[in-house]
PDB file of C-alpha atoms in Angstrom:
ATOM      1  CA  UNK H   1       0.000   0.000   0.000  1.00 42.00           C
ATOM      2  CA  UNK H   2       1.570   3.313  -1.216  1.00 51.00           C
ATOM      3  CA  UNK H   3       1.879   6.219   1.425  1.00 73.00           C
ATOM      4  CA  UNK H   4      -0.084   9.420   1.250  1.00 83.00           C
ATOM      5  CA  UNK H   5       1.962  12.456   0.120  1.00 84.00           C
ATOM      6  CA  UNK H   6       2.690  14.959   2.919  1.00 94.00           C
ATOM      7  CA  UNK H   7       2.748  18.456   3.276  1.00 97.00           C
ATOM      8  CA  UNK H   8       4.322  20.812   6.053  1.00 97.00           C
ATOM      9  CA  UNK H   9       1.948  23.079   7.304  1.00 98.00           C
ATOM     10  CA  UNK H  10       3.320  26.455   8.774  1.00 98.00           C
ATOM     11  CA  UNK H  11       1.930  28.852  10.618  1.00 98.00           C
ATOM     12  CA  UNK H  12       3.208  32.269  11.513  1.00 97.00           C
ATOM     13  CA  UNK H  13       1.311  33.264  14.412  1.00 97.00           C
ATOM     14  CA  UNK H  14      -0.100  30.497  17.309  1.00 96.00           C
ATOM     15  CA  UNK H  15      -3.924  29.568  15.952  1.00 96.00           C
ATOM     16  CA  UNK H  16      -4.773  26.572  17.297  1.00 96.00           C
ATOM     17  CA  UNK H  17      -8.161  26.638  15.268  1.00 96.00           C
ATOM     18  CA  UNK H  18      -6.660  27.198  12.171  1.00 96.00           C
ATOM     19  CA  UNK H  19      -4.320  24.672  12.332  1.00 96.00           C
ATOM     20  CA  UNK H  20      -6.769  21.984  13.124  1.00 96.00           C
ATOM     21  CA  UNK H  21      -9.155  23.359  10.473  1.00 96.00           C
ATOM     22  CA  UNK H  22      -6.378  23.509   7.797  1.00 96.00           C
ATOM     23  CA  UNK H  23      -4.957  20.549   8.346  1.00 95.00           C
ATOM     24  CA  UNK H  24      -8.242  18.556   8.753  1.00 95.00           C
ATOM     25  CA  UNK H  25      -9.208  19.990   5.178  1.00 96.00           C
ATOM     26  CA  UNK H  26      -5.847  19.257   3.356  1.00 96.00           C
ATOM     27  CA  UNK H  27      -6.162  15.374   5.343  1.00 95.00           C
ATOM     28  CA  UNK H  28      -9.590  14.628   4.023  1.00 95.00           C
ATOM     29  CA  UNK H  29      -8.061  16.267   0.591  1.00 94.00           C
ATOM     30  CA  UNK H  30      -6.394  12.888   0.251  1.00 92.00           C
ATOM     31  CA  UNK H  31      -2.709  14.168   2.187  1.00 94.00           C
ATOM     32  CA  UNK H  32      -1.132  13.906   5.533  1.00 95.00           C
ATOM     33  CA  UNK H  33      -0.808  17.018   6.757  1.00 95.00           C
ATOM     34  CA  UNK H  34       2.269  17.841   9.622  1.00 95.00           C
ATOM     35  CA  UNK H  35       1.631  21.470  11.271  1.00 96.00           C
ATOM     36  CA  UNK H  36       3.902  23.722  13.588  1.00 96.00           C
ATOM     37  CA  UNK H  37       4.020  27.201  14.777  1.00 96.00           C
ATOM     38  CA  UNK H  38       7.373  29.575  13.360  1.00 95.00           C
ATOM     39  CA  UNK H  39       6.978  33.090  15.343  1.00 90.00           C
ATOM     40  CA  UNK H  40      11.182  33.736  15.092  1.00 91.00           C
ATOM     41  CA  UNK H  41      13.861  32.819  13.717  1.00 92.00           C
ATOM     42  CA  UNK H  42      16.815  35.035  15.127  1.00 91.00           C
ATOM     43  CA  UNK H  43      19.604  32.527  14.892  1.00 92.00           C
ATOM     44  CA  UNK H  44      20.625  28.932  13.475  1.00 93.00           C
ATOM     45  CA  UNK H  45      19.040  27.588  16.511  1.00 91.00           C
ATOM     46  CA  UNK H  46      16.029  28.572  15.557  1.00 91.00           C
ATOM     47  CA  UNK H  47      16.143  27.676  12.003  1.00 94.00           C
ATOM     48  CA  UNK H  48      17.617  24.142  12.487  1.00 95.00           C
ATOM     49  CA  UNK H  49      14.813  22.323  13.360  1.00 94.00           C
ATOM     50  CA  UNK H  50      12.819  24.162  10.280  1.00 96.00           C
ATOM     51  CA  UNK H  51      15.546  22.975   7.759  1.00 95.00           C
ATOM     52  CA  UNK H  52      15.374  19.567   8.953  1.00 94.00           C
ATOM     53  CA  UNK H  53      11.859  19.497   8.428  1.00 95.00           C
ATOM     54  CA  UNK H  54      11.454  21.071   5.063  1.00 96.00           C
ATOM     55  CA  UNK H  55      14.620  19.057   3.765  1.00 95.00           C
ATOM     56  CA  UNK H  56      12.930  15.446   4.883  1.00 93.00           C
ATOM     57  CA  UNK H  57      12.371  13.475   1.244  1.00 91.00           C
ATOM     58  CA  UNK H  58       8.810  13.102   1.893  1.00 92.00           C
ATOM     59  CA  UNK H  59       7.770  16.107   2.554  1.00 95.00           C
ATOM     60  CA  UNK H  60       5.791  16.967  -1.092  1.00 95.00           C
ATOM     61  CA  UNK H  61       4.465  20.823  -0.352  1.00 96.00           C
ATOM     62  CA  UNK H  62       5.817  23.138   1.762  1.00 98.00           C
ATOM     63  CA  UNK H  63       2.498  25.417   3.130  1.00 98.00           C
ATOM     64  CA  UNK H  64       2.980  28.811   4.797  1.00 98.00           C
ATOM     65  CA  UNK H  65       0.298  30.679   6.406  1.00 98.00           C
ATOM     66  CA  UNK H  66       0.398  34.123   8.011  1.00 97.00           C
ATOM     67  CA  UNK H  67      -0.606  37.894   8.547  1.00 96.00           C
ATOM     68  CA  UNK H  68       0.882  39.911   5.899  1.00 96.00           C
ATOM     69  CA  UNK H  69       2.618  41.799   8.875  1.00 96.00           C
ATOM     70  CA  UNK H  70       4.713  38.424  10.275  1.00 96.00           C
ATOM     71  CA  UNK H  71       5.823  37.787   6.197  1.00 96.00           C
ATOM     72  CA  UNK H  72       7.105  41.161   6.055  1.00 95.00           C
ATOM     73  CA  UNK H  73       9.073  40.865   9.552  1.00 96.00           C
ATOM     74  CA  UNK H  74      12.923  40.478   8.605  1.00 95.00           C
ATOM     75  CA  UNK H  75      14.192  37.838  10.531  1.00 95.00           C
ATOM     76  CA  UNK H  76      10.805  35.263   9.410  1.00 96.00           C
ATOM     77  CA  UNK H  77      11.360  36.589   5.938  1.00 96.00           C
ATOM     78  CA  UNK H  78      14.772  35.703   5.965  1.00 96.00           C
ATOM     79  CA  UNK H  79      14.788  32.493   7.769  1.00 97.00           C
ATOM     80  CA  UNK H  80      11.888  31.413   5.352  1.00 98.00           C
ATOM     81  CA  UNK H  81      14.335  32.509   1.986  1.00 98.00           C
ATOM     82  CA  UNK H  82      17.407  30.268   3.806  1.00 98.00           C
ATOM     83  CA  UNK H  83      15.049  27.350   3.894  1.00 98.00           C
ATOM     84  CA  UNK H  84      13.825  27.500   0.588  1.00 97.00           C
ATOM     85  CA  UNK H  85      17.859  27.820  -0.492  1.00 97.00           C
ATOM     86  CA  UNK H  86      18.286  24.817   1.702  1.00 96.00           C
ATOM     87  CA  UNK H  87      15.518  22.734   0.349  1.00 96.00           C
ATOM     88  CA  UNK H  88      16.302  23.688  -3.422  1.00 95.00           C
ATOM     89  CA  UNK H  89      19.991  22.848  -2.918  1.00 94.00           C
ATOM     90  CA  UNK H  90      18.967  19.334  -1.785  1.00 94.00           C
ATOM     91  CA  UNK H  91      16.716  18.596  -4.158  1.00 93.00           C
ATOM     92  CA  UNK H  92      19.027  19.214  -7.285  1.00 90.00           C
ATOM     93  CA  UNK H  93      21.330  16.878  -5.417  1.00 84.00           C
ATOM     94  CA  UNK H  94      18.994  14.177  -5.124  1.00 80.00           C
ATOM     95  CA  UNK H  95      17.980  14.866  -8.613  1.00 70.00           C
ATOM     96  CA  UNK H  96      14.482  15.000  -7.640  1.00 73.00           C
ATOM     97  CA  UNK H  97      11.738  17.427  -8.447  1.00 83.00           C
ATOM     98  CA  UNK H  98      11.418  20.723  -7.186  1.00 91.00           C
ATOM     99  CA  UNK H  99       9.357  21.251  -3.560  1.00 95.00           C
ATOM    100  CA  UNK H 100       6.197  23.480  -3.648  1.00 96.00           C
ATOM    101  CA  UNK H 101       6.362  26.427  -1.772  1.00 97.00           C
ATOM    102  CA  UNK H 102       2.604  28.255  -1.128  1.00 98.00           C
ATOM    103  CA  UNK H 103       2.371  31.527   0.848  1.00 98.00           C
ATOM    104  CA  UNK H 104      -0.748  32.118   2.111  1.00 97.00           C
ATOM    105  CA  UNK H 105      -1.049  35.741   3.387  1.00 97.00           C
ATOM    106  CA  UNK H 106      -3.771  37.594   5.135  1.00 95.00           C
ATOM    107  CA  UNK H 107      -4.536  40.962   6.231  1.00 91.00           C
ATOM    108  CA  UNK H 108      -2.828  42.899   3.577  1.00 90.00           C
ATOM    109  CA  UNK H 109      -0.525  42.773   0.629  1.00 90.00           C
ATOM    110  CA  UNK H 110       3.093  40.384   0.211  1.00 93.00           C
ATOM    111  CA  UNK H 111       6.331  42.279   0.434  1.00 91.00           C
ATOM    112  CA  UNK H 112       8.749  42.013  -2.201  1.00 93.00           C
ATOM    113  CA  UNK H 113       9.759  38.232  -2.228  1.00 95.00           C
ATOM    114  CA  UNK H 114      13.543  37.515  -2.170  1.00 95.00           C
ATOM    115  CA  UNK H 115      14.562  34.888  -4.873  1.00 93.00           C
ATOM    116  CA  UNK H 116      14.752  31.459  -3.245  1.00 95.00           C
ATOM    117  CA  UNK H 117      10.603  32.379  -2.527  1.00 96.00           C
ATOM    118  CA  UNK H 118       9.981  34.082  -5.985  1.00 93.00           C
ATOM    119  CA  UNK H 119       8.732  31.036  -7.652  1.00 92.00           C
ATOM    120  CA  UNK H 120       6.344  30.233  -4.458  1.00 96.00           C
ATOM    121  CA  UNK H 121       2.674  30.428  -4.944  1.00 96.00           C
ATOM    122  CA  UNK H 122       0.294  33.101  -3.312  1.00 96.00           C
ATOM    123  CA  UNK H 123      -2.982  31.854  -2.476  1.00 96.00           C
ATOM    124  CA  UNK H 124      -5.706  33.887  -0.784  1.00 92.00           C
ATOM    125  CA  UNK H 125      -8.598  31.510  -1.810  1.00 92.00           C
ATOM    126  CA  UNK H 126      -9.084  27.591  -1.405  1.00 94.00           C
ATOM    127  CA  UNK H 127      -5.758  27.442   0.491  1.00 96.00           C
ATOM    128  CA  UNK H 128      -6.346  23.616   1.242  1.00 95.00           C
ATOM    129  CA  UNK H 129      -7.406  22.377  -2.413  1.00 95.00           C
ATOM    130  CA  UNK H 130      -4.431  24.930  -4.141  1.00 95.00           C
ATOM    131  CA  UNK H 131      -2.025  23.016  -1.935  1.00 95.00           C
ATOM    132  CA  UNK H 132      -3.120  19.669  -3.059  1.00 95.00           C
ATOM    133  CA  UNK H 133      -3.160  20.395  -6.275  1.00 95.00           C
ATOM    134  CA  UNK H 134       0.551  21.957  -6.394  1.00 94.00           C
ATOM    135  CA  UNK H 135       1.658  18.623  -4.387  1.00 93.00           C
ATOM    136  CA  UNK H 136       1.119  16.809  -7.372  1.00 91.00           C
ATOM    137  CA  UNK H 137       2.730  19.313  -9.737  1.00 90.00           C
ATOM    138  CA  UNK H 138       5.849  19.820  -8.670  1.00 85.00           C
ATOM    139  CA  UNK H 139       7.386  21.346 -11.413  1.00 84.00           C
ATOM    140  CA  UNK H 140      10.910  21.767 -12.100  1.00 85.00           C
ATOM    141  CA  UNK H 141      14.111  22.817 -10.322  1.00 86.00           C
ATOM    142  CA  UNK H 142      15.965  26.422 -12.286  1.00 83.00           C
ATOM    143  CA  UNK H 143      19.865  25.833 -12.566  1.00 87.00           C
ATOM    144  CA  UNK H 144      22.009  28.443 -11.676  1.00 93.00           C
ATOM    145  CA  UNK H 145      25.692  27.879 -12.204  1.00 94.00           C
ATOM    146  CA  UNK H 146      26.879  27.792  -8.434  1.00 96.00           C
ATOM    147  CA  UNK H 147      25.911  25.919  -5.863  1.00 96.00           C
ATOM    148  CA  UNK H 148      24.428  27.039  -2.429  1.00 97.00           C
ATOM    149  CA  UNK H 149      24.029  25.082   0.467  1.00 97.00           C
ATOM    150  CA  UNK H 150      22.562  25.845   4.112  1.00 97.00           C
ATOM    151  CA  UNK H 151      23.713  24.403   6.724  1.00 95.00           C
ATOM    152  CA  UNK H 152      21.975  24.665  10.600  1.00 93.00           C
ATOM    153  CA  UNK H 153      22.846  22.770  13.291  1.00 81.00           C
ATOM    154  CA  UNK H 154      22.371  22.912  17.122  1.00 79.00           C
ATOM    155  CA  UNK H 155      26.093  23.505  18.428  1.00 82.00           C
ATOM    156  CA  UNK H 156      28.196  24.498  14.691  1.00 85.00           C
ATOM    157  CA  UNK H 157      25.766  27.234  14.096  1.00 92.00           C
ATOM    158  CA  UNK H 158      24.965  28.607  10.114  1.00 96.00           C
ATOM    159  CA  UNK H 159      27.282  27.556   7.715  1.00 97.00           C
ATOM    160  CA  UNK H 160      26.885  28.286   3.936  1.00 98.00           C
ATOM    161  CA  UNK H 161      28.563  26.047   1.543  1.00 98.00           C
ATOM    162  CA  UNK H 162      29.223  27.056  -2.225  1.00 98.00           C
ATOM    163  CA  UNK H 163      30.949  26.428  -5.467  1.00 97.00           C
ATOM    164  CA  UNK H 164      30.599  25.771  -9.312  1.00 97.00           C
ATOM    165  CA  UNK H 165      28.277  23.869 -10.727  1.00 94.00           C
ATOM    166  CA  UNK H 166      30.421  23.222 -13.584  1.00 93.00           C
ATOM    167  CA  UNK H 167      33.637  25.271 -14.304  1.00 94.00           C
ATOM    168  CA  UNK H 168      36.197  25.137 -11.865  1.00 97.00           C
ATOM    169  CA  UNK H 169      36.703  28.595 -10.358  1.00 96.00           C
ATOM    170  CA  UNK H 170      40.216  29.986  -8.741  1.00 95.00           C
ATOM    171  CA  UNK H 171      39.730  31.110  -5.560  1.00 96.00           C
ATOM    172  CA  UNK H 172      36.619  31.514  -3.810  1.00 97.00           C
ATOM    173  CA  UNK H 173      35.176  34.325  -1.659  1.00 97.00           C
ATOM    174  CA  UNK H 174      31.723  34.708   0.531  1.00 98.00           C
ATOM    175  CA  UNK H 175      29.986  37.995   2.121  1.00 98.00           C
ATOM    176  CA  UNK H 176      27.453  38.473   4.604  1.00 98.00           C
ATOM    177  CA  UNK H 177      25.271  41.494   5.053  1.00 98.00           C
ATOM    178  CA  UNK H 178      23.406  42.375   8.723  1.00 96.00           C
ATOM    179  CA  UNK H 179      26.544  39.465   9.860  1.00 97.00           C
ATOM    180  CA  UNK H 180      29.754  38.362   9.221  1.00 97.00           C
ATOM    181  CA  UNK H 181      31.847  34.932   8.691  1.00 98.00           C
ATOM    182  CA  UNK H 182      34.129  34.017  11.487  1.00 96.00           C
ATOM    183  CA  UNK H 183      35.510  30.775  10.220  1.00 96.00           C
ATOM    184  CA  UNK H 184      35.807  29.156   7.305  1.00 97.00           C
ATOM    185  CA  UNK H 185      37.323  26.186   4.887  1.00 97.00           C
ATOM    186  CA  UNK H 186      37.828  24.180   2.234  1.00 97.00           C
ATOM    187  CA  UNK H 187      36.795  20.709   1.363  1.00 96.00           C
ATOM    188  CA  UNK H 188      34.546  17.765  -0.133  1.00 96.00           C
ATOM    189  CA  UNK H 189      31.476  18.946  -1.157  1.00 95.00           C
ATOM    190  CA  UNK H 190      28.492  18.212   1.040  1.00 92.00           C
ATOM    191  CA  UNK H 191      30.980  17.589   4.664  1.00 91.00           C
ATOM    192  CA  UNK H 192      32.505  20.860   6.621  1.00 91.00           C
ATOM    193  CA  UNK H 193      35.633  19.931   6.779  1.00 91.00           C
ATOM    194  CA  UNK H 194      37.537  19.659   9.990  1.00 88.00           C
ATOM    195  CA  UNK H 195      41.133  20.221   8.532  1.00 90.00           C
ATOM    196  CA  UNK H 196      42.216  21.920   5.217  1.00 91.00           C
ATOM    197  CA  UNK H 197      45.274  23.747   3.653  1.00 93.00           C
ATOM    198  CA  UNK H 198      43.879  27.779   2.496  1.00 95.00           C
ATOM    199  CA  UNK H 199      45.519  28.912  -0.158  1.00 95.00           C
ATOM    200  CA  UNK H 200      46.004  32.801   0.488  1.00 95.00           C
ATOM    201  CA  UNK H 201      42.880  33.468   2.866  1.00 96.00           C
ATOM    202  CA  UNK H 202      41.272  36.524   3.184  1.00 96.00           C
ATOM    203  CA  UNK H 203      39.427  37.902   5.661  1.00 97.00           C
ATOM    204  CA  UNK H 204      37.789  40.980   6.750  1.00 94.00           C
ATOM    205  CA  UNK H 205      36.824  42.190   3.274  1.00 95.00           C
ATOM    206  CA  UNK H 206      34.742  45.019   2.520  1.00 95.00           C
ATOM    207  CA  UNK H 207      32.223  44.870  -0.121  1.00 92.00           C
ATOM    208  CA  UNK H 208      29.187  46.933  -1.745  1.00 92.00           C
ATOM    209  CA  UNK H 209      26.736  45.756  -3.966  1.00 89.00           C
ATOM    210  CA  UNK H 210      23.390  46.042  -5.085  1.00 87.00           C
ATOM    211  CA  UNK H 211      23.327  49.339  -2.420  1.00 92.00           C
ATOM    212  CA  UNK H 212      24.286  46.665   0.510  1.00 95.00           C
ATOM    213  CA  UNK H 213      27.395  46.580   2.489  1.00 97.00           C
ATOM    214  CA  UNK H 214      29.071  43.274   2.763  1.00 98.00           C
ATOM    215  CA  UNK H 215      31.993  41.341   4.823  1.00 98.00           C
ATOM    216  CA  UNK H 216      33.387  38.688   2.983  1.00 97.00           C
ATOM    217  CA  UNK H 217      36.069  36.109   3.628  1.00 98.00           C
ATOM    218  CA  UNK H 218      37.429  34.404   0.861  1.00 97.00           C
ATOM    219  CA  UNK H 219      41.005  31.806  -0.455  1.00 97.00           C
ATOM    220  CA  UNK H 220      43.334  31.306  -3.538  1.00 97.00           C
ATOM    221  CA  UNK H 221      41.787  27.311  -3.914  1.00 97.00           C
ATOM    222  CA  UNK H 222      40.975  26.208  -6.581  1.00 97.00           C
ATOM    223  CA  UNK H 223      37.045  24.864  -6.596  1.00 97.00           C
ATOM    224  CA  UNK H 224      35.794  21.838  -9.319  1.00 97.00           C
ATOM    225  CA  UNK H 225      32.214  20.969  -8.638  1.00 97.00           C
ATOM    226  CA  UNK H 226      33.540  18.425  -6.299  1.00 97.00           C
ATOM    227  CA  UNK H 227      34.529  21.220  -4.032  1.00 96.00           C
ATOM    228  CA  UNK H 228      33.017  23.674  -1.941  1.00 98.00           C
ATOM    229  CA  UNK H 229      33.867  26.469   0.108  1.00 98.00           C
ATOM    230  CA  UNK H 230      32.032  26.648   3.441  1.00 98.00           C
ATOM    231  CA  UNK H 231      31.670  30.098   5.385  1.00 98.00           C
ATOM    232  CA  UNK H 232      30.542  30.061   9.145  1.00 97.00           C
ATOM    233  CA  UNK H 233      28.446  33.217   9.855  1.00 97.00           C
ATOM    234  CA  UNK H 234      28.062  34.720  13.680  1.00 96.00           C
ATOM    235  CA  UNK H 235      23.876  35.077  12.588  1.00 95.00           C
ATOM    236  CA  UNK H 236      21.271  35.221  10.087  1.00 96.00           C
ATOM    237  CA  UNK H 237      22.155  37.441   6.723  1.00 98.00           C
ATOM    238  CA  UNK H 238      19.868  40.027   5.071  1.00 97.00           C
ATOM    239  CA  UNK H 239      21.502  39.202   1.910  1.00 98.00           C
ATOM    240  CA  UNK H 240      24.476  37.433   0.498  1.00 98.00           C
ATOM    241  CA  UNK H 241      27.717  37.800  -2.188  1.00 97.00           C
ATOM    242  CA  UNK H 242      29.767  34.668  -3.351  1.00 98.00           C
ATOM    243  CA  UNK H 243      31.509  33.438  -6.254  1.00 97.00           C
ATOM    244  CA  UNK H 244      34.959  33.360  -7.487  1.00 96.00           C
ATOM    245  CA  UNK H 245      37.678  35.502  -6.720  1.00 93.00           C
ATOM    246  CA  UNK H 246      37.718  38.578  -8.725  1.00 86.00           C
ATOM    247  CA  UNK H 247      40.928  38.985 -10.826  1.00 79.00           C
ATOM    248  CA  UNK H 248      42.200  42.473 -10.374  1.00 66.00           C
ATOM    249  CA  UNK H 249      39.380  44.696 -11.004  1.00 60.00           C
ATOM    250  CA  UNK H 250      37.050  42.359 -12.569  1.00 55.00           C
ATOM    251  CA  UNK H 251      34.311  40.390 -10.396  1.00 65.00           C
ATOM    252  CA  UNK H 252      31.883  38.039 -11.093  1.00 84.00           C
ATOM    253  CA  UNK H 253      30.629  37.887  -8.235  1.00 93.00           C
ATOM    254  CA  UNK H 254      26.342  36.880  -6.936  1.00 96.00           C
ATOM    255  CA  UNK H 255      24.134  38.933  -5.015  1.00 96.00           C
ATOM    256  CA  UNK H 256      21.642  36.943  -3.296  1.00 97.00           C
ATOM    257  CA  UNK H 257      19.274  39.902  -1.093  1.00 96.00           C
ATOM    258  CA  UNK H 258      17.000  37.335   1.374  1.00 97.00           C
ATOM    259  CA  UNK H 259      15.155  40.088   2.958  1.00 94.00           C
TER     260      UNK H 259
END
């Protein structure tokens, strides 16, 4: 007997009632239906246990519900935009389909939607039956020529992880606006390493871009897509800037605003 898809139900403020009446409708719609309350995320602590949830293979939808107010708060808009880079990241790795992000808002218009969110849905009407529906269309996963990975767990705090998708690049560097990285390394993608060899690290760098102000770290090794470069940050980032390591004046660098 095959298992019913699943969908993560989230809720932005604490309504008991709506919880039970959402996820009662989306359960008789034919899904199991797992719902929790997000009201902050202001550090990795906080967002670990929402990664590990939204990452899980069988979770099919991702469902977000909410006053227009808590979407436009910066630290849930921003800890929502690191889980959906999280949750895309793993999915291209698992060469799977894309996961289906609704945003349900009430009360009032959306803010501008960073770009891990920007292919979400935003439904105002039949919330239940548009969820269904979009768990069995998952569509397809966009891909860029980097990769981005998330990484939040209790104790190691927020690590980002990044690197080519297909040409090697020669040196590496990462930025952080609203933080700023206080370790990093080189290694196997997919495992923070606990030992490497930097080539020529930098740290302490001073960036601006897209009208943001950034602190980047950065190293002289070289990347293939079998390696990454993983940044520990000391919190959350309104926005980030990675890619390879600008020759002279020259960058090539990706701005990535989450809030």
């Amino acid at each position: 007997m095959s298992r019913r898809p699943s969908l993560l139900l989230t809720l932005l403020e604490e309504n008991e009632a709506l919880a039970r009446s959402l996820g009662g409708e989306i359960s008789r719609l034919g899904a199991d239906c797992q719902a929790h309350f997000l009201t902050g995320i202001t550090d990795a602590q906080a967002l670990a246990p929402l990664l590990t949830e939204v990452c899980r293979p069988d979770c099919g939808a991702w469902l977000i519900v909410g006053n227009a107010q808590s979407f436009a708060r910066k630290d849930i808009l921003r800890g929502l935009a690191l889980t959906a880079l999280a949750v895309q990241h793993t999915r291209r790795q698992e060469a799977g389909r894309a996961l289906p992000i609704l945003l349900a808002p009430s009360g009032g218009e959306l803010p501008p939607l960073p770009l891990p969110l920007a292919d979400a849905d935003v439904v105002t009407k039949n919330i239940g039956a548009r969820a269904i529906a979009r768990l069995h269309t998952p569509g397809t996963l966009a891909a860029p020529p980097y990769r981005l990975a998330v990484h939040a767990r209790p104790g190691l705090g927020l690590w980002l992880e990044c690197g080519p998708a297909h040409d090697p690049w020669e040196g590496v560097l990462l930025g952080a606006c609203g933080c700023a990285p206080d370790a990093h390394g080189v290694g196997q993608a997919g495992t923070i390493p606990q030992r490497c060899t930097l080539h020529h690290p930098l740290r302490g760098l001073r960036l601006t871009a897209a009208e943001r102000e950034f602190t980047a770290w950065g190293t002289g090794n070289r990347l293939t897509p079998a390696d990454s470069y993983f940044v520990r940050l000391d919190g959350l980032p309104d926005a980030l800037v990675f890619g390879p390591l600008p020759d002279g004046d020259a960058a090539d660098l990706f701005v990535l605003p989450l809030c």
